[in-house]
Every structure is written in structure tokens, then in C-alpha cells.
PDB file of C-alpha atoms and ligand atoms in Angstrom:
ATOM      1  CA  MET M   1       8.910   3.801  21.645  1.00 65.00           C
ATOM      2  CA  PRO M   2      12.024   4.855  19.205  1.00 71.00           C
ATOM      3  CA  ASP M   3      11.272   4.630  15.241  1.00 77.00           C
ATOM      4  CA  THR M   4      12.421   1.310  14.224  1.00 76.00           C
ATOM      5  CA  ALA M   5      15.139   1.276  11.402  1.00 83.00           C
ATOM      6  CA  GLY M   6      13.911   0.810   7.962  1.00 91.00           C
ATOM      7  CA  VAL M   7      11.137   2.300   5.887  1.00 95.00           C
ATOM      8  CA  LYS M   8       7.929   2.037   6.814  1.00 96.00           C
ATOM      9  CA  VAL M   9       5.352   1.970   4.431  1.00 97.00           C
ATOM     10  CA  LEU M  10       1.874   3.399   5.073  1.00 97.00           C
ATOM     11  CA  VAL M  11      -1.327   1.808   2.407  1.00 97.00           C
ATOM     12  CA  TYR M  12      -4.624   3.461   2.404  1.00 97.00           C
ATOM     13  CA  HIS M  13      -8.181   2.877  -0.168  1.00 97.00           C
ATOM     14  CA  TRP M  14     -10.382   5.683   0.085  1.00 97.00           C
ATOM     15  CA  VAL M  15     -10.543   9.376   1.569  1.00 97.00           C
ATOM     16  CA  ASP M  16     -13.982  10.516   1.843  1.00 96.00           C
ATOM     17  CA  HIS M  17     -16.788  12.293   4.298  1.00 96.00           C
ATOM     18  CA  HIS M  18     -18.818   9.239   3.813  1.00 93.00           C
ATOM     19  CA  PRO M  19     -16.155   6.124   5.059  1.00 91.00           C
ATOM     20  CA  GLY M  20     -19.003   3.381   4.426  1.00 90.00           C
ATOM     21  CA  ARG M  21     -20.593   0.959   6.603  1.00 91.00           C
ATOM     22  CA  LYS M  22     -19.297  -2.699   6.231  1.00 92.00           C
ATOM     23  CA  LEU M  23     -16.032  -1.522   4.846  1.00 93.00           C
ATOM     24  CA  ARG M  24     -15.562   1.362   6.971  1.00 93.00           C
ATOM     25  CA  ALA M  25     -12.093   0.198   7.825  1.00 93.00           C
ATOM     26  CA  TRP M  26     -10.621   0.719   4.973  1.00 93.00           C
ATOM     27  CA  GLY M  27     -11.259   4.017   4.755  1.00 95.00           C
ATOM     28  CA  MET M  28     -10.672   7.577   6.076  1.00 93.00           C
ATOM     29  CA  THR M  29     -11.913  10.903   6.671  1.00 97.00           C
ATOM     30  CA  PRO M  30     -10.184  13.984   4.944  1.00 97.00           C
ATOM     31  CA  SER M  31      -9.697  15.957   7.904  1.00 97.00           C
ATOM     32  CA  THR M  32      -7.824  12.054  10.067  1.00 97.00           C
ATOM     33  CA  PHE M  33      -5.584  11.823   6.642  1.00 98.00           C
ATOM     34  CA  ALA M  34      -4.996  15.946   6.850  1.00 98.00           C
ATOM     35  CA  ALA M  35      -4.280  15.248  10.476  1.00 98.00           C
ATOM     36  CA  GLN M  36      -1.822  12.283   9.748  1.00 98.00           C
ATOM     37  CA  MET M  37       0.004  13.885   7.029  1.00 98.00           C
ATOM     38  CA  THR M  38       0.241  16.877   9.675  1.00 98.00           C
ATOM     39  CA  ALA M  39       1.710  14.395  11.894  1.00 97.00           C
ATOM     40  CA  LEU M  40       4.362  12.979  10.059  1.00 97.00           C
ATOM     41  CA  ALA M  41       5.729  16.805   8.634  1.00 97.00           C
ATOM     42  CA  GLU M  42       5.650  17.819  12.121  1.00 97.00           C
ATOM     43  CA  GLY M  43       7.354  14.404  13.403  1.00 96.00           C
ATOM     44  CA  GLY M  44      10.263  15.414  11.289  1.00 95.00           C
ATOM     45  CA  TYR M  45       9.450  12.033   8.422  1.00 96.00           C
ATOM     46  CA  GLU M  46      10.915  11.667   5.030  1.00 96.00           C
ATOM     47  CA  VAL M  47       8.234  10.711   3.019  1.00 97.00           C
ATOM     48  CA  LEU M  48      10.178   8.773   0.190  1.00 97.00           C
ATOM     49  CA  SER M  49       8.981   7.000  -3.226  1.00 97.00           C
ATOM     50  CA  LEU M  50       8.662   3.589  -3.818  1.00 98.00           C
ATOM     51  CA  GLY M  51      11.601   3.758  -5.960  1.00 97.00           C
ATOM     52  CA  GLU M  52      14.075   5.581  -3.729  1.00 97.00           C
ATOM     53  CA  VAL M  53      12.338   2.193  -0.594  1.00 97.00           C
ATOM     54  CA  LEU M  54      13.633   0.186  -3.354  1.00 97.00           C
ATOM     55  CA  GLN M  55      17.291   1.616  -3.008  1.00 96.00           C
ATOM     56  CA  ALA M  56      17.032   1.174   0.805  1.00 95.00           C
ATOM     57  CA  VAL M  57      16.459  -2.486   0.359  1.00 95.00           C
ATOM     58  CA  ARG M  58      19.016  -2.964  -1.765  1.00 95.00           C
ATOM     59  CA  GLY M  59      21.358  -0.742   0.728  1.00 93.00           C
ATOM     60  CA  GLU M  60      21.969   2.335  -2.005  1.00 94.00           C
ATOM     61  CA  ARG M  61      20.531   4.506   0.619  1.00 90.00           C
ATOM     62  CA  PRO M  62      21.603   5.047   3.893  1.00 85.00           C
ATOM     63  CA  PRO M  63      19.117   3.605   6.408  1.00 76.00           C
ATOM     64  CA  SER M  64      16.970   6.583   8.097  1.00 83.00           C
ATOM     65  CA  PRO M  65      14.489   5.369  11.405  1.00 83.00           C
ATOM     66  CA  LYS M  66      12.256   8.329   9.961  1.00 93.00           C
ATOM     67  CA  ALA M  67      10.930   7.175   6.556  1.00 95.00           C
ATOM     68  CA  VAL M  68       7.804   6.410   5.022  1.00 97.00           C
ATOM     69  CA  ALA M  69       6.268   5.992   2.018  1.00 98.00           C
ATOM     70  CA  LEU M  70       2.406   6.706   1.319  1.00 98.00           C
ATOM     71  CA  THR M  71       0.577   4.134  -1.423  1.00 98.00           C
ATOM     72  CA  PHE M  72      -2.913   4.151  -2.170  1.00 98.00           C
ATOM     73  CA  ASP M  73      -4.731   1.267  -3.275  1.00 98.00           C
ATOM     74  CA  ASP M  74      -7.557   0.611  -5.992  1.00 98.00           C
ATOM     75  CA  GLY M  75      -7.261   4.335  -7.416  1.00 98.00           C
ATOM     76  CA  TYR M  76     -10.568   6.136  -5.823  1.00 98.00           C
ATOM     77  CA  ARG M  77     -11.968   8.869  -7.658  1.00 98.00           C
ATOM     78  CA  ASN M  78     -12.320  10.765  -4.100  1.00 97.00           C
ATOM     79  CA  LEU M  79      -8.375  10.690  -3.952  1.00 98.00           C
ATOM     80  CA  LEU M  80      -8.007  13.826  -6.672  1.00 98.00           C
ATOM     81  CA  ASP M  81     -10.500  15.952  -3.872  1.00 97.00           C
ATOM     82  CA  HIS M  82      -9.062  14.627  -0.674  1.00 98.00           C
ATOM     83  CA  VAL M  83      -5.665  13.531  -1.152  1.00 98.00           C
ATOM     84  CA  LEU M  84      -3.788  15.093  -3.818  1.00 98.00           C
ATOM     85  CA  PRO M  85      -3.950  18.748  -2.167  1.00 98.00           C
ATOM     86  CA  VAL M  86      -2.568  17.925   1.534  1.00 98.00           C
ATOM     87  CA  LEU M  87       0.314  15.376  -0.995  1.00 98.00           C
ATOM     88  CA  LYS M  88       0.860  18.697  -2.546  1.00 98.00           C
ATOM     89  CA  ARG M  89       0.773  21.260   0.509  1.00 98.00           C
ATOM     90  CA  PHE M  90       3.274  18.985   2.045  1.00 98.00           C
ATOM     91  CA  GLY M  91       5.403  18.058  -0.831  1.00 97.00           C
ATOM     92  CA  PHE M  92       5.067  14.413  -0.372  1.00 98.00           C
ATOM     93  CA  ARG M  93       5.035  12.092  -3.132  1.00 97.00           C
ATOM     94  CA  ALA M  94       2.681   9.009  -3.074  1.00 98.00           C
ATOM     95  CA  SER M  95       2.023   5.861  -5.058  1.00 98.00           C
ATOM     96  CA  PHE M  96      -1.372   4.714  -6.192  1.00 98.00           C
ATOM     97  CA  PHE M  97      -2.183   1.720  -7.523  1.00 98.00           C
ATOM     98  CA  LEU M  98      -5.351   1.273 -10.504  1.00 98.00           C
ATOM     99  CA  VAL M  99      -7.176  -1.989 -11.648  1.00 98.00           C
ATOM    100  CA  SER M 100      -6.953  -1.314 -15.154  1.00 98.00           C
ATOM    101  CA  ASP M 101     -10.360  -2.936 -16.334  1.00 98.00           C
ATOM    102  CA  ARG M 102     -12.141  -0.819 -13.729  1.00 98.00           C
ATOM    103  CA  VAL M 103     -10.828   2.611 -14.197  1.00 98.00           C
ATOM    104  CA  GLY M 104     -13.303   5.546 -14.761  1.00 98.00           C
ATOM    105  CA  GLY M 105     -15.743   2.669 -13.125  1.00 98.00           C
ATOM    106  CA  THR M 106     -16.860   1.083  -9.430  1.00 97.00           C
ATOM    107  CA  ASN M 107     -15.134  -1.119  -6.854  1.00 97.00           C
ATOM    108  CA  SER M 108     -17.419  -3.895  -7.646  1.00 96.00           C
ATOM    109  CA  TRP M 109     -15.169  -6.614  -6.424  1.00 96.00           C
ATOM    110  CA  ASP M 110     -16.417  -5.158  -3.388  1.00 94.00           C
ATOM    111  CA  ALA M 111     -20.193  -4.962  -3.909  1.00 93.00           C
ATOM    112  CA  ARG M 112     -20.841  -8.326  -2.009  1.00 93.00           C
ATOM    113  CA  HIS M 113     -20.108  -6.622   1.012  1.00 92.00           C
ATOM    114  CA  GLY M 114     -23.140  -4.327   0.787  1.00 91.00           C
ATOM    115  CA  ASP M 115     -21.993  -0.904   1.009  1.00 93.00           C
ATOM    116  CA  PRO M 116     -22.576   1.715  -1.904  1.00 92.00           C
ATOM    117  CA  PRO M 117     -19.850   1.559  -4.969  1.00 95.00           C
ATOM    118  CA  ARG M 118     -17.325   4.115  -5.100  1.00 97.00           C
ATOM    119  CA  PRO M 119     -16.217   5.783  -8.392  1.00 97.00           C
ATOM    120  CA  LEU M 120     -12.724   5.124  -9.403  1.00 98.00           C
ATOM    121  CA  MET M 121     -10.671   7.380 -11.062  1.00 98.00           C
ATOM    122  CA  GLY M 122     -10.344   8.218 -15.050  1.00 98.00           C
ATOM    123  CA  TRP M 123      -7.458   7.769 -16.778  1.00 98.00           C
ATOM    124  CA  ASN M 124      -7.064  11.231 -17.215  1.00 98.00           C
ATOM    125  CA  GLU M 125      -7.326  11.674 -13.540  1.00 98.00           C
ATOM    126  CA  ALA M 126      -4.780   9.345 -13.094  1.00 98.00           C
ATOM    127  CA  ALA M 127      -2.690  11.324 -15.602  1.00 98.00           C
ATOM    128  CA  ALA M 128      -3.156  14.610 -13.380  1.00 97.00           C
ATOM    129  CA  LEU M 129      -1.672  12.456 -10.512  1.00 98.00           C
ATOM    130  CA  ALA M 130       1.244  11.206 -12.838  1.00 98.00           C
ATOM    131  CA  ALA M 131       1.903  15.123 -13.952  1.00 97.00           C
ATOM    132  CA  GLU M 132       1.862  15.928  -9.758  1.00 97.00           C
ATOM    133  CA  GLY M 133       4.839  13.509 -10.062  1.00 97.00           C
ATOM    134  CA  MET M 134       2.767  10.876  -8.297  1.00 98.00           C
ATOM    135  CA  GLU M 135       4.098   7.050  -9.091  1.00 98.00           C
ATOM    136  CA  ILE M 136       1.403   5.216 -10.994  1.00 98.00           C
ATOM    137  CA  GLY M 137       1.214   1.464 -10.510  1.00 98.00           C
ATOM    138  CA  SER M 138      -1.148  -1.497 -10.678  1.00 98.00           C
ATOM    139  CA  HIS M 139      -3.618  -3.439  -8.617  1.00 98.00           C
ATOM    140  CA  SER M 140      -4.078  -6.474 -12.000  1.00 98.00           C
ATOM    141  CA  ARG M 141      -7.053  -5.785 -14.446  1.00 98.00           C
ATOM    142  CA  THR M 142     -10.164  -6.975 -11.858  1.00 98.00           C
ATOM    143  CA  HIS M 143      -8.967  -7.441  -8.347  1.00 97.00           C
ATOM    144  CA  PRO M 144      -9.140 -10.994  -8.029  1.00 97.00           C
ATOM    145  CA  PHE M 145      -7.943 -13.599  -5.175  1.00 96.00           C
ATOM    146  CA  LEU M 146      -4.563 -13.859  -7.841  1.00 96.00           C
ATOM    147  CA  THR M 147      -3.911 -17.253  -5.632  1.00 96.00           C
ATOM    148  CA  ASN M 148      -6.843 -18.739  -7.166  1.00 96.00           C
ATOM    149  CA  LEU M 149      -6.288 -18.242 -10.585  1.00 97.00           C
ATOM    150  CA  SER M 150      -4.435 -20.351 -13.326  1.00 97.00           C
ATOM    151  CA  GLU M 151      -0.814 -19.430 -14.093  1.00 96.00           C
ATOM    152  CA  PRO M 152      -1.980 -17.997 -17.731  1.00 97.00           C
ATOM    153  CA  GLU M 153      -5.018 -16.125 -15.483  1.00 98.00           C
ATOM    154  CA  MET M 154      -2.765 -14.757 -13.133  1.00 98.00           C
ATOM    155  CA  GLU M 155      -0.146 -13.677 -15.747  1.00 98.00           C
ATOM    156  CA  ASP M 156      -2.823 -12.095 -17.593  1.00 98.00           C
ATOM    157  CA  GLU M 157      -4.308  -9.767 -14.819  1.00 98.00           C
ATOM    158  CA  ILE M 158      -0.183  -8.724 -13.462  1.00 98.00           C
ATOM    159  CA  ARG M 159       1.123  -8.193 -17.096  1.00 98.00           C
ATOM    160  CA  GLY M 160      -1.710  -7.160 -18.960  1.00 98.00           C
ATOM    161  CA  SER M 161      -2.672  -4.410 -16.615  1.00 98.00           C
ATOM    162  CA  LYS M 162       1.227  -2.771 -16.699  1.00 98.00           C
ATOM    163  CA  GLU M 163       0.504  -2.890 -20.272  1.00 98.00           C
ATOM    164  CA  THR M 164      -2.953  -1.435 -20.620  1.00 98.00           C
ATOM    165  CA  ILE M 165      -1.825   1.339 -17.851  1.00 98.00           C
ATOM    166  CA  GLU M 166       1.649   1.753 -19.792  1.00 98.00           C
ATOM    167  CA  ASP M 167      -0.496   2.740 -23.255  1.00 98.00           C
ATOM    168  CA  ARG M 168      -3.007   4.592 -21.540  1.00 98.00           C
ATOM    169  CA  LEU M 169      -0.593   6.985 -19.599  1.00 98.00           C
ATOM    170  CA  GLY M 170       2.790   6.591 -21.664  1.00 97.00           C
ATOM    171  CA  ARG M 171       4.871   5.972 -18.810  1.00 96.00           C
ATOM    172  CA  PRO M 172       6.324   2.586 -17.484  1.00 97.00           C
ATOM    173  CA  VAL M 173       4.294   0.963 -14.430  1.00 98.00           C
ATOM    174  CA  ARG M 174       7.121  -0.071 -12.083  1.00 98.00           C
ATOM    175  CA  PHE M 175       5.192  -0.925  -8.952  1.00 98.00           C
ATOM    176  CA  PHE M 176       2.685  -3.907  -8.146  1.00 98.00           C
ATOM    177  CA  SER M 177      -0.081  -4.259  -5.460  1.00 98.00           C
ATOM    178  CA  TYR M 178      -1.386  -7.895  -4.291  1.00 98.00           C
ATOM    179  CA  PRO M 179      -5.270  -7.273  -4.464  1.00 97.00           C
ATOM    180  CA  HIS M 180      -6.556  -8.348  -1.379  1.00 93.00           C
ATOM    181  CA  GLY M 181      -2.630  -8.708  -0.073  1.00 93.00           C
ATOM    182  CA  LEU M 182      -2.364 -12.291  -1.556  1.00 94.00           C
ATOM    183  CA  HIS M 183       0.119 -13.582  -3.013  1.00 94.00           C
ATOM    184  CA  ASP M 184       2.222 -16.777  -3.787  1.00 95.00           C
ATOM    185  CA  GLU M 185       5.918 -18.234  -5.221  1.00 96.00           C
ATOM    186  CA  ARG M 186       3.783 -18.524  -8.481  1.00 97.00           C
ATOM    187  CA  CYS M 187       2.591 -14.220  -8.497  1.00 97.00           C
ATOM    188  CA  ARG M 188       6.007 -13.039  -7.019  1.00 97.00           C
ATOM    189  CA  ARG M 189       7.766 -14.862 -10.005  1.00 98.00           C
ATOM    190  CA  LEU M 190       5.169 -13.657 -13.020  1.00 98.00           C
ATOM    191  CA  VAL M 191       5.600  -9.966 -11.357  1.00 98.00           C
ATOM    192  CA  ALA M 192       9.287 -10.250 -11.554  1.00 98.00           C
ATOM    193  CA  ALA M 193       9.149 -11.876 -14.931  1.00 98.00           C
ATOM    194  CA  ALA M 194       6.645  -9.262 -16.327  1.00 98.00           C
ATOM    195  CA  GLY M 195       8.942  -6.495 -16.002  1.00 98.00           C
ATOM    196  CA  TYR M 196       8.582  -4.918 -12.382  1.00 98.00           C
ATOM    197  CA  SER M 197      10.595  -3.882  -9.904  1.00 98.00           C
ATOM    198  CA  GLY M 198       9.116  -4.812  -7.122  1.00 98.00           C
ATOM    199  CA  ALA M 199       5.638  -5.138  -5.478  1.00 98.00           C
ATOM    200  CA  CYS M 200       3.466  -4.419  -1.954  1.00 98.00           C
ATOM    201  CA  SER M 201       2.107  -6.725   0.342  1.00 95.00           C
ATOM    202  CA  THR M 202      -0.030  -6.151   3.159  1.00 92.00           C
ATOM    203  CA  ARG M 203       2.378  -7.671   5.569  1.00 92.00           C
ATOM    204  CA  PHE M 204       3.282  -5.726   8.605  1.00 92.00           C
ATOM    205  CA  GLY M 205       6.289  -4.620   9.146  1.00 91.00           C
ATOM    206  CA  VAL M 206       9.590  -2.152   8.275  1.00 93.00           C
ATOM    207  CA  ASN M 207      11.999  -2.481   4.587  1.00 95.00           C
ATOM    208  CA  ALA M 208      15.375  -2.307   5.134  1.00 94.00           C
ATOM    209  CA  VAL M 209      18.667  -4.216   3.445  1.00 93.00           C
ATOM    210  CA  GLY M 210      17.727  -7.949   2.549  1.00 93.00           C
ATOM    211  CA  THR M 211      14.039  -7.227   2.090  1.00 95.00           C
ATOM    212  CA  ASP M 212      12.974  -9.239  -0.987  1.00 97.00           C
ATOM    213  CA  PRO M 213      11.529  -6.017  -3.228  1.00 98.00           C
ATOM    214  CA  PHE M 214       8.588  -8.030  -4.619  1.00 98.00           C
ATOM    215  CA  ARG M 215       6.856  -8.578  -1.145  1.00 97.00           C
ATOM    216  CA  LEU M 216       7.240  -5.262   0.290  1.00 97.00           C
ATOM    217  CA  ARG M 217       6.065  -4.800   3.789  1.00 96.00           C
ATOM    218  CA  ARG M 218       3.316  -2.431   4.363  1.00 96.00           C
ATOM    219  CA  SER M 219       0.995  -0.989   7.226  1.00 94.00           C
ATOM    220  CA  GLU M 220      -2.717  -0.984   6.114  1.00 95.00           C
ATOM    221  CA  ILE M 221      -4.181   2.675   8.118  1.00 96.00           C
ATOM    222  CA  SER M 222      -7.605   2.284   9.617  1.00 93.00           C
ATOM    223  CA  PHE M 223     -10.583   4.264   9.993  1.00 95.00           C
ATOM    224  CA  TYR M 224     -10.153   2.775  13.826  1.00 94.00           C
ATOM    225  CA  ASP M 225      -6.602   4.304  14.038  1.00 94.00           C
ATOM    226  CA  ASN M 226      -6.466   7.177  16.364  1.00 94.00           C
ATOM    227  CA  ALA M 227      -3.331   9.880  16.843  1.00 94.00           C
ATOM    228  CA  TRP M 228      -1.576   7.423  19.122  1.00 93.00           C
ATOM    229  CA  SER M 229      -1.948   4.426  16.792  1.00 93.00           C
ATOM    230  CA  PHE M 230      -1.002   5.702  13.508  1.00 95.00           C
ATOM    231  CA  SER M 231       1.883   7.117  15.345  1.00 93.00           C
ATOM    232  CA  PHE M 232       2.931   3.463  16.516  1.00 92.00           C
ATOM    233  CA  LYS M 233       2.605   2.420  12.846  1.00 92.00           C
ATOM    234  CA  ALA M 234       4.466   5.295  11.429  1.00 93.00           C
ATOM    235  CA  ARG M 235       7.281   4.593  14.131  1.00 92.00           C
ATOM    236  CA  THR M 236       7.095   0.581  14.025  1.00 88.00           C
ATOM    237  CA  GLY M 237       5.761  -0.491  10.540  1.00 88.00           C
ATOM    238  CA  PHE M 238       3.382  -2.343  12.848  1.00 84.00           C
ATOM    239  CA  GLY M 239      -0.138  -2.644  14.513  1.00 83.00           C
ATOM    240  CA  VAL M 240      -0.050  -2.852  18.279  1.00 78.00           C
ATOM    241  CA  ARG M 241      -1.119  -6.350  18.195  1.00 77.00           C
ATOM    242  CA  ALA M 242       1.519  -7.699  15.241  1.00 77.00           C
ATOM    243  CA  TRP M 243       3.878  -5.997  17.200  1.00 74.00           C
ATOM    244  CA  ALA M 244       3.342  -7.400  20.325  1.00 76.00           C
ATOM    245  CA  THR M 245       3.218 -10.847  18.564  1.00 75.00           C
ATOM    246  CA  GLU M 246       6.051 -10.209  16.887  1.00 73.00           C
ATOM    247  CA  THR M 247       8.277  -8.622  19.047  1.00 69.00           C
ATOM    248  CA  LEU M 248       7.345 -10.847  22.450  1.00 68.00           C
ATOM    249  CA  GLY M 249       7.503 -14.071  19.969  1.00 67.00           C
ATOM    250  CA  GLY M 250      10.458 -13.311  19.376  1.00 57.00           C
ATOM    251  CA  LEU M 251      11.697 -13.004  23.187  1.00 56.00           C
ATOM    252  CA  LEU M 252      10.037 -15.320  25.281  1.00 49.00           C
ATOM    253  CA  PRO M 253      12.669 -18.325  23.876  1.00 45.00           C
ATOM    254  CA  ARG M 254      15.081 -16.228  25.584  1.00 44.00           C
ATOM    255  CA  PHE M 255      13.247 -15.151  28.887  1.00 42.00           C
ATOM    256  CA  VAL M 256      11.880 -19.347  29.289  1.00 38.00           C
ATOM    257  CA  GLY M 257      16.146 -20.610  28.106  1.00 34.00           C
ATOM    258  CA  GLY M 258      15.293 -21.280  24.539  1.00 34.00           C
ATOM    259  CA  PRO M 259      17.630 -22.358  21.828  1.00 35.00           C
ATOM    260  CA  ARG M 260      19.535 -18.713  20.729  1.00 38.00           C
ATOM    261  CA  GLY M 261      20.858 -18.028  17.414  1.00 37.00           C
ATOM    262  CA  VAL M 262      18.045 -20.246  15.364  1.00 34.00           C
ATOM    263  CA  ALA M 263      15.073 -19.028  13.170  1.00 36.00           C
ATOM    264  CA  PRO M 264      11.691 -19.605  14.758  1.00 33.00           C
TER     265      PRO M 264
HETATM  266 ZN1  LIG A   8      -7.204  -3.535  -3.468  1.00 62.74          ZN
END
């Protein structure tokens, strides 16, 4: 399986010795995370910033099949202990998306699932990440289901979080990550109007020339990924099942004599 051209953006949540119970799939142990970063370094991957991903989708940067970007949603406190030292060891940059009204608090939006709350980083810790060259983005004010909100509420989450983070950190916030991956045309429009340069979805896939910068594709890395399935995501931008659906879904009509050149 060769590397698919285009940047693969990986998304993580917490990295902790206790990855959780109900929500365990979204977590990762420190040793697994370190092994994954080692695999990227030894595999010759170039780790791009999201600004460089934008250059790639605009065609301003030569395409590289071995390019990934690293993103962390929600802003967990444990990332300072278990992620930052590993990123520094390899010289990798990453983007961290904060929930601006919950900074220094916990992931209260996940309370309904029953796992113990996880501490979120405070402003000083976010500033420390920024000082290390990490990108700090917005993941809304309160982590709502954005598409359920009225447009004024949606705008408050999108624009208000950007303003708060910029005030607290004294630097521009250029990227948004849709909470729960949920977005619609209104969200996309409001994110662009608020002055963001791009936004991350949770749709699998690669980012290449022509990808919508406000719907960047990402691959969720799960607790249940092993070395092989992690490598598959880094090479293709897809989980195995999603890849099979996309690839075979596109190829099957040819084998059964379906029309060519018609978008599905
Ligand atoms: Zn989130």
C-alpha cells in the first residue's frame, strides 16, 4: 500500500495513563503516542503545520506523499506532560484546539457518558505551548452541537471563542475545529466570516489541491489502533473500513460496466 498523495491530518484527544472507560476509544496511552511519533520519524514523514497544509491545498507547496499534520482537540492538561516532550524530541509542531469558556476546567460536555472528568489546560499552559511554536486554535466556547444552534448562538461560539483566545494569548487564532466534527453550510460561512483561515472536520481523507480549507479532512487516531492501522491512516488518511468503502465504492461501477466519468 503506497502513501496517498496529499497531507494526512491526524486528530487526537487525550494522552493519559488512564485512557478512560466509555470514552476510551478517544484516548491513547503515553507509550502508544510516543511509539506513533517514532514511527512517523522513522518512516520519513514530514510533519506540517496547519498553515503549511493550507499552502498545500492552495497549490503553493509541492505535494509530498509523506506529509502529515498533528492536531489535538479539546485542550487536555495531560498533553503538556505526555505530548509536548515527545513533539519537542522529534522537532514536530502540532495544533491544539481549545474550548475557550472551559480553559482551566474540565470536559463537562462529556459528563453524560459517565467517565470521570478530565482536566483541561489553563491559559498559562496554552501560552507555554504557543511559546514552543505550537498553533493554538479554537474549538468553540462550550463544545456544543453547533448545527443545533441558532445562527446568533453559532456565531457567538465561533467568533466569541476566537476573540477570547486572542485576548488571553495575544496572538491570532487562525484555525477552528468543529466540535463533534459537526458542521453545515452556515457554520462554514460563519467560520470564514469570523476571520479564520481554515477549519478542521472529522471526515476521513487527504488534503490536496482543491480541498476546501474550511473542511480539512482528518483521521481520528483511536485507542484501538495498533501499529499497522496507525500506519495505514498515516499513509492513506483513512481507517481501513472507510478506505474500502471509498475505494471499492468508486471502482465497483467500472467492474460492473457502470457509466464512467460521472460523479457519484
Ligand atoms: Zn472536541
